[in-house]
GROMACS .gro file of C-alpha atoms in nm:
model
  398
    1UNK     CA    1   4.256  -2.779   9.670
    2UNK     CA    2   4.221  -2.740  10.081
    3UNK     CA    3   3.940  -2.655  10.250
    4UNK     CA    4   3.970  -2.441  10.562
    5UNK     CA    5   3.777  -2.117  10.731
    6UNK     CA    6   3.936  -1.860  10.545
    7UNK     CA    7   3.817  -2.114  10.190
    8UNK     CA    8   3.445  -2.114  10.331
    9UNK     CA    9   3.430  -1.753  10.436
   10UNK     CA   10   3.581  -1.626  10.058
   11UNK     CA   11   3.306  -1.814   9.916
   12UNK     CA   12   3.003  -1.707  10.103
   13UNK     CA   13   3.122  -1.336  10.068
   14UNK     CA   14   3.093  -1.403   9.664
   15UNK     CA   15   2.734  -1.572   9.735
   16UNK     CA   16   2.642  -1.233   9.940
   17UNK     CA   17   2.783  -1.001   9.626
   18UNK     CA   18   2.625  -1.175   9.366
   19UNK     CA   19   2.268  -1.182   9.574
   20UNK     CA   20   2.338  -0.793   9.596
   21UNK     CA   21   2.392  -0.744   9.240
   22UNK     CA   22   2.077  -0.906   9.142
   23UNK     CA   23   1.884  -0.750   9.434
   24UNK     CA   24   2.012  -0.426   9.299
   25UNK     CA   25   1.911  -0.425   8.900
   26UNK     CA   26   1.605  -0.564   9.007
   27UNK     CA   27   1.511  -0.274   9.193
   28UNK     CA   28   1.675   0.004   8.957
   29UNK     CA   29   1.441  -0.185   8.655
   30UNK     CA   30   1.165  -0.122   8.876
   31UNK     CA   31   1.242   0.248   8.988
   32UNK     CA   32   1.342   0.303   8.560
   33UNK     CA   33   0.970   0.151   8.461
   34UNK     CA   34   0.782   0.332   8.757
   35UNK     CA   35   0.688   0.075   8.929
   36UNK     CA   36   0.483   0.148   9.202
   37UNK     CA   37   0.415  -0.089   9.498
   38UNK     CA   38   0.044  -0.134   9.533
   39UNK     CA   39  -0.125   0.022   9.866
   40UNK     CA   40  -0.326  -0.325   9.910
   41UNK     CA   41  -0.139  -0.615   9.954
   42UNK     CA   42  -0.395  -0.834   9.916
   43UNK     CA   43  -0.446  -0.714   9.535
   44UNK     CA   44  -0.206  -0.927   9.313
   45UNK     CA   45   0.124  -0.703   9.191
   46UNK     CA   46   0.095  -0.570   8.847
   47UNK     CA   47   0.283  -0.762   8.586
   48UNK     CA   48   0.559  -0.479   8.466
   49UNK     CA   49   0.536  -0.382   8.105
   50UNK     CA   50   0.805  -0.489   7.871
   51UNK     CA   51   0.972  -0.128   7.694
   52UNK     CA   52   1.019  -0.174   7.319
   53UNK     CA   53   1.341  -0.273   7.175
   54UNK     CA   54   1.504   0.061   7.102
   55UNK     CA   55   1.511   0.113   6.756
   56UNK     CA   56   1.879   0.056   6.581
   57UNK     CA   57   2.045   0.229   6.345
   58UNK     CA   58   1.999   0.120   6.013
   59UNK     CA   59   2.282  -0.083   6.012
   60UNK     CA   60   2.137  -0.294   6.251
   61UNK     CA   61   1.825  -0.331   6.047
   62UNK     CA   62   1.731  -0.765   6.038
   63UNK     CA   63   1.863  -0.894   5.719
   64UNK     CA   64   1.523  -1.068   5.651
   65UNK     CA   65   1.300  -0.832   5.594
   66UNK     CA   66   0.936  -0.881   5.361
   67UNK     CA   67   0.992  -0.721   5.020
   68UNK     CA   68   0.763  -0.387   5.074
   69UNK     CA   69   0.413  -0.392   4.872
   70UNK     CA   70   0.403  -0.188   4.573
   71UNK     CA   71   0.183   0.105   4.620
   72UNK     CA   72  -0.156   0.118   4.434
   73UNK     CA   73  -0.153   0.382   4.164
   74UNK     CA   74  -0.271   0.716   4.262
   75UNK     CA   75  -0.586   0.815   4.155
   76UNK     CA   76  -0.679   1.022   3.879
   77UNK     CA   77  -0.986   1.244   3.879
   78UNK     CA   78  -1.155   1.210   3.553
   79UNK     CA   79  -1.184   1.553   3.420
   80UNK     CA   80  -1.547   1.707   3.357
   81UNK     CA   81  -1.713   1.622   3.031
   82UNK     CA   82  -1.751   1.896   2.831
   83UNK     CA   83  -2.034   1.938   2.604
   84UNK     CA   84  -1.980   2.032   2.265
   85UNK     CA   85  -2.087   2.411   2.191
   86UNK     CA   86  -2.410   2.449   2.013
   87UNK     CA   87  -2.384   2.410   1.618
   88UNK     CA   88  -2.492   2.737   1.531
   89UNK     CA   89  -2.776   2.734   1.281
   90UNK     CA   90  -2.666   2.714   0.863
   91UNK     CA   91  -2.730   3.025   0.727
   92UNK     CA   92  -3.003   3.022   0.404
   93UNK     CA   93  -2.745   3.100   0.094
   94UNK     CA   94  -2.981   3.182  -0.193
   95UNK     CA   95  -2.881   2.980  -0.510
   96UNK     CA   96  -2.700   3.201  -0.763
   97UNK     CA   97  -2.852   3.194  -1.084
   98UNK     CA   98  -2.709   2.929  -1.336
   99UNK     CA   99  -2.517   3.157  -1.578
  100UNK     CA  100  -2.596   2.988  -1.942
  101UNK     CA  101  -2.235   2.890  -2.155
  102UNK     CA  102  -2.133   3.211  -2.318
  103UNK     CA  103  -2.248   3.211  -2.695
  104UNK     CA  104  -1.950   3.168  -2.937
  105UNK     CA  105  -1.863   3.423  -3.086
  106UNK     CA  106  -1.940   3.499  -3.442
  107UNK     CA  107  -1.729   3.366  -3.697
  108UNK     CA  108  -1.702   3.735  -3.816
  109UNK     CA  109  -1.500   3.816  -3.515
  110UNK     CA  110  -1.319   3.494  -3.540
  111UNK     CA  111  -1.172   3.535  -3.905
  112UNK     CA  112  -1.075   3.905  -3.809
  113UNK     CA  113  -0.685   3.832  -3.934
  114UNK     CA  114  -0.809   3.683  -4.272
  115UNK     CA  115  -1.054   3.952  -4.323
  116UNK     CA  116  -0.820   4.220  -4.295
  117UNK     CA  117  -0.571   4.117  -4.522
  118UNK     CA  118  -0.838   3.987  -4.779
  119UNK     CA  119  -1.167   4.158  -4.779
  120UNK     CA  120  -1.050   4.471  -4.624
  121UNK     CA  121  -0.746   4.500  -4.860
  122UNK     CA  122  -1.019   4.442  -5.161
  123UNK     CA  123  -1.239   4.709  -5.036
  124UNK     CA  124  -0.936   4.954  -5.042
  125UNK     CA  125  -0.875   4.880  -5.434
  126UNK     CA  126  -1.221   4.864  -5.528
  127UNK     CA  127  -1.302   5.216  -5.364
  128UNK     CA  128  -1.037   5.399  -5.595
  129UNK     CA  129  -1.266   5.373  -5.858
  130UNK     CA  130  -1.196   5.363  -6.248
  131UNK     CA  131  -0.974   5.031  -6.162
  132UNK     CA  132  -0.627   5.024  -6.358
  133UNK     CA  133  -0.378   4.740  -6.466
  134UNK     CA  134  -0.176   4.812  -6.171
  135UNK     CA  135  -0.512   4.828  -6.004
  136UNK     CA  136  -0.590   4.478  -6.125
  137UNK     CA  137  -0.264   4.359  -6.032
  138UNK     CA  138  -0.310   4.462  -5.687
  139UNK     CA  139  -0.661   4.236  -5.662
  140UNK     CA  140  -0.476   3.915  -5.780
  141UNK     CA  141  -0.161   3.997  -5.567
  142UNK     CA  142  -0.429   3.961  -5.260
  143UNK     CA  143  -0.571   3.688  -5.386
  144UNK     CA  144  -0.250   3.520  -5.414
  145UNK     CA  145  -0.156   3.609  -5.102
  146UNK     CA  146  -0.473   3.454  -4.952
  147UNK     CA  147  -0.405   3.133  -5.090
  148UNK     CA  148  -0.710   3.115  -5.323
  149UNK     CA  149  -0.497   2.906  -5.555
  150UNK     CA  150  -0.394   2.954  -5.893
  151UNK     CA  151  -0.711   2.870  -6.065
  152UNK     CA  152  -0.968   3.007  -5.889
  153UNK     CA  153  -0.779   3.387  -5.876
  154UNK     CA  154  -0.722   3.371  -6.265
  155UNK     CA  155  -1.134   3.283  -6.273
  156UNK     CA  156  -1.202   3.535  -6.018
  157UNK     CA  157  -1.025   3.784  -6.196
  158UNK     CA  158  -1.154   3.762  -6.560
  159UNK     CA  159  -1.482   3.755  -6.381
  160UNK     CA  160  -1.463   4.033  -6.201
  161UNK     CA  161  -1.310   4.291  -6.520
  162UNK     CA  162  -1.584   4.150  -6.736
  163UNK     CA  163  -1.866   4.273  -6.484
  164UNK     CA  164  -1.689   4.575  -6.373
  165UNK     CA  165  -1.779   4.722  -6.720
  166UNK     CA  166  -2.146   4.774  -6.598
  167UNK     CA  167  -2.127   4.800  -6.263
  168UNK     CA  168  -1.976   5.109  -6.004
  169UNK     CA  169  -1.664   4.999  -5.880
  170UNK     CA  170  -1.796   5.019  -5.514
  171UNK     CA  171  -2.078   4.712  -5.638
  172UNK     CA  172  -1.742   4.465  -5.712
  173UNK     CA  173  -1.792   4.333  -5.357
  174UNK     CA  174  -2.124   4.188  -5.439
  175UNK     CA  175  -1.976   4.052  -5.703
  176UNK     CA  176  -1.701   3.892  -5.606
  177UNK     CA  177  -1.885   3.742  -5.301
  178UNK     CA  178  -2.165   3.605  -5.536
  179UNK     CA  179  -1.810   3.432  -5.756
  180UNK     CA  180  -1.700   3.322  -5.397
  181UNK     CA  181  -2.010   3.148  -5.351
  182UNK     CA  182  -2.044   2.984  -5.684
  183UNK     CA  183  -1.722   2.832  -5.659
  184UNK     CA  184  -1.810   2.669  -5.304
  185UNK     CA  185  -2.097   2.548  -5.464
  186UNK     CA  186  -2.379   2.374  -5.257
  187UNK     CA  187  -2.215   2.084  -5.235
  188UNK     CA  188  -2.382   1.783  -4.911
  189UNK     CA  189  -2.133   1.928  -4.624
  190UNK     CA  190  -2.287   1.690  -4.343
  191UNK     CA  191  -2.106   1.396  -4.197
  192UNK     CA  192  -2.267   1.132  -4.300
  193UNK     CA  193  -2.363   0.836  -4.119
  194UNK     CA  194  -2.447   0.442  -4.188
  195UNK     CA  195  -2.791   0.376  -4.289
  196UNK     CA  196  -2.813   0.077  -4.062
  197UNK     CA  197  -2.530  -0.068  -3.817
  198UNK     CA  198  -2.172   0.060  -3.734
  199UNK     CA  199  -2.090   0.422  -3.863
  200UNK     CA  200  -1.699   0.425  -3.895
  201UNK     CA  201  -1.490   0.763  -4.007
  202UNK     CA  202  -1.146   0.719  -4.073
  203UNK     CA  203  -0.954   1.054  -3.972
  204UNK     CA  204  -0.614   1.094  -4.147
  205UNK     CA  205  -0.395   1.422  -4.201
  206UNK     CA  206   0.018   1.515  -4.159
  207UNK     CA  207   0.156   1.582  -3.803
  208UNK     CA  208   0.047   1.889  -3.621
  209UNK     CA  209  -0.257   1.969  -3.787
  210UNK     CA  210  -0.453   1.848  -3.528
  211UNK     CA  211  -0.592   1.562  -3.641
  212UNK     CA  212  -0.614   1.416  -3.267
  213UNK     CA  213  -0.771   1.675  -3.159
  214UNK     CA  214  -1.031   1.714  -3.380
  215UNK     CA  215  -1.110   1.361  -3.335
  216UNK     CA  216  -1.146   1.449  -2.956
  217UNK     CA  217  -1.370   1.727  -3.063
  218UNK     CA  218  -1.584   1.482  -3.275
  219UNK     CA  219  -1.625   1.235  -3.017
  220UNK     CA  220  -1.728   1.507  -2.755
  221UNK     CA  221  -1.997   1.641  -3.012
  222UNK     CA  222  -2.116   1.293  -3.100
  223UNK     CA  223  -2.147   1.186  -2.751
  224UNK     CA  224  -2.369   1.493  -2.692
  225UNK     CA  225  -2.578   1.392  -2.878
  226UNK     CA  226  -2.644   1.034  -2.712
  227UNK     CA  227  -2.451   0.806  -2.919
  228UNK     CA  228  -2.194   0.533  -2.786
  229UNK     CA  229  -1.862   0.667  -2.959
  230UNK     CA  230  -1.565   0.417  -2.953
  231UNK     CA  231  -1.203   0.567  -3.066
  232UNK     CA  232  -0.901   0.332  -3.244
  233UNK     CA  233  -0.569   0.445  -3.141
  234UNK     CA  234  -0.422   0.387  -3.482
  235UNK     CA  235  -0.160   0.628  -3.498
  236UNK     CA  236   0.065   0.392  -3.320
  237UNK     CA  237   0.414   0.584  -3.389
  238UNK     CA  238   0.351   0.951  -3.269
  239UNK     CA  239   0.434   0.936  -2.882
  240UNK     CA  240   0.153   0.977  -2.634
  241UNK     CA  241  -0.119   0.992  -2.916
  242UNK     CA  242  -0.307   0.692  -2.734
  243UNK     CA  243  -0.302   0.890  -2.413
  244UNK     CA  244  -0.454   1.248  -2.593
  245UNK     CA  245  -0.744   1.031  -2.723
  246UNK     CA  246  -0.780   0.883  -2.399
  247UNK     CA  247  -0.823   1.209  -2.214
  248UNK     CA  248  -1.063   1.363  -2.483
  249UNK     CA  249  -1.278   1.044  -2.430
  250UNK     CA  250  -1.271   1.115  -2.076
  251UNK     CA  251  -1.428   1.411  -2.133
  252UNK     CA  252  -1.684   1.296  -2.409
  253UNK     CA  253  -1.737   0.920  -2.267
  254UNK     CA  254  -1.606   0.767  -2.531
  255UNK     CA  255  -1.437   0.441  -2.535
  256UNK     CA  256  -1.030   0.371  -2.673
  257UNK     CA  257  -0.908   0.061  -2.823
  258UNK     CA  258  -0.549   0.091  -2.884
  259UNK     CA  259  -0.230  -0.170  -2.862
  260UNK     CA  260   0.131  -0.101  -2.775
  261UNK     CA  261   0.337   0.155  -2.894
  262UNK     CA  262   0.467   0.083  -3.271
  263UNK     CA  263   0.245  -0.175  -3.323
  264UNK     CA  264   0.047  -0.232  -3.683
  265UNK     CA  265  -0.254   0.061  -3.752
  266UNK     CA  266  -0.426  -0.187  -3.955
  267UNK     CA  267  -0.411  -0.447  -3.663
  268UNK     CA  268  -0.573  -0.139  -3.415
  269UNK     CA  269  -0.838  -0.018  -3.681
  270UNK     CA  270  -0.918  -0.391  -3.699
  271UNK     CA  271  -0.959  -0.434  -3.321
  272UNK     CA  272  -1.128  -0.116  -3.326
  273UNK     CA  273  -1.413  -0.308  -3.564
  274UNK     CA  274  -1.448  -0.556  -3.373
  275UNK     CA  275  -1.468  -0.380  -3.039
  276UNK     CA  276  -1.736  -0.137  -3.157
  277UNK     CA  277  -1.954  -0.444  -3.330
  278UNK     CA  278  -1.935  -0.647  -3.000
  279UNK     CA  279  -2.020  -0.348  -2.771
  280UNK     CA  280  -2.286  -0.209  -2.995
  281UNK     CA  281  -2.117   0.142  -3.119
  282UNK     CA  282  -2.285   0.394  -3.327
  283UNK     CA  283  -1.990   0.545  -3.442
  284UNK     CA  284  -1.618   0.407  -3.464
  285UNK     CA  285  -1.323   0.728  -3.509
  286UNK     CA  286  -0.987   0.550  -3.652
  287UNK     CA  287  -0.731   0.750  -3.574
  288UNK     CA  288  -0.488   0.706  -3.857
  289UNK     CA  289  -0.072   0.761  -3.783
  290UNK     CA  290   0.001   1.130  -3.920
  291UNK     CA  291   0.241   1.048  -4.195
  292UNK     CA  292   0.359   1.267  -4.520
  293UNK     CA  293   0.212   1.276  -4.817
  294UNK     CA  294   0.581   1.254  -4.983
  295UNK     CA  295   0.638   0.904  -4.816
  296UNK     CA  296   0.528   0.636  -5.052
  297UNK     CA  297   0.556   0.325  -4.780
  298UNK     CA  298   0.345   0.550  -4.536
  299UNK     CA  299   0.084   0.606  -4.780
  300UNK     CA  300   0.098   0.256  -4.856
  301UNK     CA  301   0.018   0.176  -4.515
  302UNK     CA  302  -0.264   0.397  -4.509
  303UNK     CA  303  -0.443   0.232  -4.780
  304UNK     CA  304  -0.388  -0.116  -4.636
  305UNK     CA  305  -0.613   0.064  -4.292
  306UNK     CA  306  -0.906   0.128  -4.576
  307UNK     CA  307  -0.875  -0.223  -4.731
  308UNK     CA  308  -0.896  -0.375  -4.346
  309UNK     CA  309  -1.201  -0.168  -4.274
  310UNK     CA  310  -1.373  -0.246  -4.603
  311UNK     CA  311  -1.268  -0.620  -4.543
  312UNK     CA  312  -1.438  -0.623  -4.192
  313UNK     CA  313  -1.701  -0.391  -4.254
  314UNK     CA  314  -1.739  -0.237  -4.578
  315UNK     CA  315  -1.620   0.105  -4.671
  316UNK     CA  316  -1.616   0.378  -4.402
  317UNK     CA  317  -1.890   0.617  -4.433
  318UNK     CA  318  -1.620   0.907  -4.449
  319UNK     CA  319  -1.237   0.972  -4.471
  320UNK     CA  320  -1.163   1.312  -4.332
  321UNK     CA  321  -0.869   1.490  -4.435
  322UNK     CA  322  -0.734   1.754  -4.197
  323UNK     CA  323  -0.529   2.019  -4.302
  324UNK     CA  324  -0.393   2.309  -4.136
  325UNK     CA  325  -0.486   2.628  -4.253
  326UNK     CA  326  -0.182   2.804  -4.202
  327UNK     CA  327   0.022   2.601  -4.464
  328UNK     CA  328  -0.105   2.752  -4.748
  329UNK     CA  329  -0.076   2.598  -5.116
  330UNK     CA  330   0.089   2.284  -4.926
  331UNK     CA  331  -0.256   2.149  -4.834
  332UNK     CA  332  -0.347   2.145  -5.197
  333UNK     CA  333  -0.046   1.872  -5.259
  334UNK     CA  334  -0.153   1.692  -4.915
  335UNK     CA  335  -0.500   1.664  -5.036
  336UNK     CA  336  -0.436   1.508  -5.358
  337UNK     CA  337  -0.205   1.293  -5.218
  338UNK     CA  338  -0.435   1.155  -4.929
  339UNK     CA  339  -0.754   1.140  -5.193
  340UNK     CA  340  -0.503   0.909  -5.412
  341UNK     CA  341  -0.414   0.672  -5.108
  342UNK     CA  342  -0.819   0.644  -4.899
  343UNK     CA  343  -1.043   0.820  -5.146
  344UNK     CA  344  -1.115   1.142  -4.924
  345UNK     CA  345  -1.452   1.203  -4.888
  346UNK     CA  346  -1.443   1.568  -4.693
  347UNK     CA  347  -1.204   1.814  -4.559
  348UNK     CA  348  -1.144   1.957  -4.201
  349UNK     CA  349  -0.977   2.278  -4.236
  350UNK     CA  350  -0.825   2.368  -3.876
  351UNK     CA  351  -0.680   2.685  -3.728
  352UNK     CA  352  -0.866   2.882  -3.971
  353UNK     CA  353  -0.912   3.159  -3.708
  354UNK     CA  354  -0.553   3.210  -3.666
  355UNK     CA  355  -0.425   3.281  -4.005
  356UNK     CA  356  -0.447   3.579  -4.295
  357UNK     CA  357  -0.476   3.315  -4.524
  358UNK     CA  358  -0.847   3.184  -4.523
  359UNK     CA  359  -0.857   3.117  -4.907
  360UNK     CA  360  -0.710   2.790  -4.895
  361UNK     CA  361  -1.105   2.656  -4.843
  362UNK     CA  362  -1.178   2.808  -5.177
  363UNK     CA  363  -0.820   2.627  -5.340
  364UNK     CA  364  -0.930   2.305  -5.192
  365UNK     CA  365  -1.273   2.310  -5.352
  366UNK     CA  366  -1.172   2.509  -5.679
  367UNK     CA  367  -0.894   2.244  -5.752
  368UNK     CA  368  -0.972   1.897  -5.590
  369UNK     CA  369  -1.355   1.955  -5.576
  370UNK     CA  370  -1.327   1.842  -5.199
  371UNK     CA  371  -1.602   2.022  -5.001
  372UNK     CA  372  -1.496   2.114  -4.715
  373UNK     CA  373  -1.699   2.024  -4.390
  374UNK     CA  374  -1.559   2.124  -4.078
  375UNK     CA  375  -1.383   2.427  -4.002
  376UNK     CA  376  -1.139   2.409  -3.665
  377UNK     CA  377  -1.193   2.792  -3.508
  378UNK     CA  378  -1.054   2.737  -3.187
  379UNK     CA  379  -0.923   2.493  -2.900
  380UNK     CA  380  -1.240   2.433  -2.691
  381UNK     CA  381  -1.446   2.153  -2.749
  382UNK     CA  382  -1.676   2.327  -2.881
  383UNK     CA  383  -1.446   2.516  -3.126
  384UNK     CA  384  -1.543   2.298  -3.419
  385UNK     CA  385  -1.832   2.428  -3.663
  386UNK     CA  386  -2.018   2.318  -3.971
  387UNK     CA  387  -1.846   2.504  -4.266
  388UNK     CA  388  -2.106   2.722  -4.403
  389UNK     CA  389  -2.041   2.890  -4.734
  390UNK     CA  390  -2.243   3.164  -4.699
  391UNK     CA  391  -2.127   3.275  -4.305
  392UNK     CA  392  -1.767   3.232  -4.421
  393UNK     CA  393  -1.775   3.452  -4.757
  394UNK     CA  394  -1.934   3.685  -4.575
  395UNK     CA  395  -1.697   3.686  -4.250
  396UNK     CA  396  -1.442   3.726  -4.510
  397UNK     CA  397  -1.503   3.991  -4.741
  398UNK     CA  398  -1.797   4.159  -4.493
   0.00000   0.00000   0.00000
């Protein structure tokens, strides 16, 4: 490169622009800030204040940036407490008066169906007065009809024309009931217990006579009366029998020894023994399977329940036979049969209050000379009465 004047002079000219360009932005920063030049000289010039950055968009934002702080959660007021409302104060109930069990009623009332077709059909007859054959006819017919059996209507009925030749027609009802009563006799009609140690009444009877339940109703009464009751679930054939003992001991607080379904009765009556002697039972009710008295093998069976309870503990202090009312001359053939096979000792006669047909009681004693106990007159518990000659003749022929 040469050097000459017109070299030198180009450069200082580019010296003198530059010097202006920087002489210039110095003084338009100043005149932008407001920058004022200070009226003493002597006081040092005011450092100018640096302008922040102008903010950029946020595309401009710096890429490192501190992750922001998670807000604190907001705060809740806890709302007011509110106090519960005032109980307001129990009113005084007056106790109602303990109504008392309503009486039973009268066994009257209760044998209204055998009544009418026996004692009120008599009354009819005897009131015509100056009684013929046909008239005769017409007593045994109802007799018949009633179930008093063969034997004791052909008794009743020689009876009966032998007295009517002294006495009014209308006094025949006195005499018949005294015949009724004579024929019941005054035979022991309590259950009777052990004189010392385990009581044990074996309960037998065909299917649907209620055999089950009257042992239910036994237990309850028993069990009233303080003593520790324990119940064998013999009849191990009929379904659900177990479980119908178990709720009537429920209700009496009694206590059930049974085993599965089909198992051996005699194996459950002899469990039952030994269960009441351990425990320190009053009474023991076997619950023998209902079975017919036309089956040989069943009756069998039966008497192999007996010879296990004699074995264990000597003979029970009664075998109850229950038999329904309703069936009529049938319960004579059941009876003899069931005396043959356990040696019945007394009869329960059930659903007496629902049939025409009460003379089966006089049959039973008449021809077996079975005195019958207990009479079934309902299906409460407490539906199951002493048999009293004297209240049933009447109820019958009153």
């Amino acid at each position: 490169m040469q050097e000459g004047p017109g070299f030198v002079l180009l450069y200082v000219l580019i010296v003198l622009v530059v010097i202006g360009f920087i002489a210039g932005g110095v003084i338009l920063t100043r005149r932008r800030g407001g920058v004022v030049a200070p009226e003493h000289p002597e006081a040092p010039p005011e450092e100018p204040r640096e302008e922040p950055p102008p903010s950029r968009p946020e595309a401009e934002a710096p890429v490192a940036e501190a992750p922001p702080r998670p807000a604190p959660p907001p705060v809740v007021a806890a709302p007011p407490v509110e106090r519960p409302p005032a109980e307001p104060p129990t009113p005084v109930v007056e106790a109602l008066p303990v109504e008392a069990p309503a009486a039973p009623r009268p066994l009257r009332e209760r044998l209204g169906r055998a009544r009418s077709s026996f004692g009120q059909a008599l009354v009819r007859v005897f009131k015509r007065g100056g009684l013929t054959e046909e008239d005769w006819e017409d007593v045994e017919a109802v007799l018949l009809q009633a179930d008093v059996g063969v034997v004791a209507t052909t008794r009743i009925i020689a009876d009966l024309r032998a007295r009517s030749r002294d006495a009014a027609p209308e006094t025949l009802l006195d005499v018949l009931r005294a015949e009724l009563l004579q024929i019941l006799g005054d035979a022991d009609r309590s259950l009777r217990n052990a004189d010392a140690g385990l009581t044990i009444w074996l309960v037998t009877g065909v299917n649907g006579t209620g055999k089950t339940t009257t042992i239910g109703k036994l237990a309850l009464r028993e069990g009233r009366e303080g003593r520790k009751v324990i119940l064998a679930a013999a009849d191990t054939f009929r379904a659900a029998a177990d479980t119908q003992l178990e709720r009537w001991a429920e209700r009496s607080g009694a206590e059930v020894v049974k085993q599965a379904p089909g198992a051996d009765p005699a194996a459950v009556a002899f469990d039952g023994v030994k269960a009441a002697s351990a425990r320190s039972a009053d009474l023991l009710i076997v619950d023998t399977a209902g079975r017919l008295h036309t089956k040989k093998n069943l009756m069998e069976e039966l008497s192999k329940i007996r010879r296990v309870i004699e074995r264990e503990a000597g003979p029970p202090t009664e075998v109850l036979l229950v038999l329904d009312a309703t069936t009529g001359q049938n319960g004579i053939a059941q009876a003899r049969a069931f005396t043959e096979a356990a040696d019945v000792t007394g009869v329960v006669l059930t659903k007496l209050d629902g049939t025409a047909k009460g003379g089966i009681v006089i049959a039973v004693q008449q021809e077996l000379g079975i005195p019958v106990k207990l009479v079934g007159v309902g299906e409460g518990g407490e539906d199951l009465e002493p048999f009293d000659p004297a209240a049933f003749v009447d109820a019958l022929i009153g």
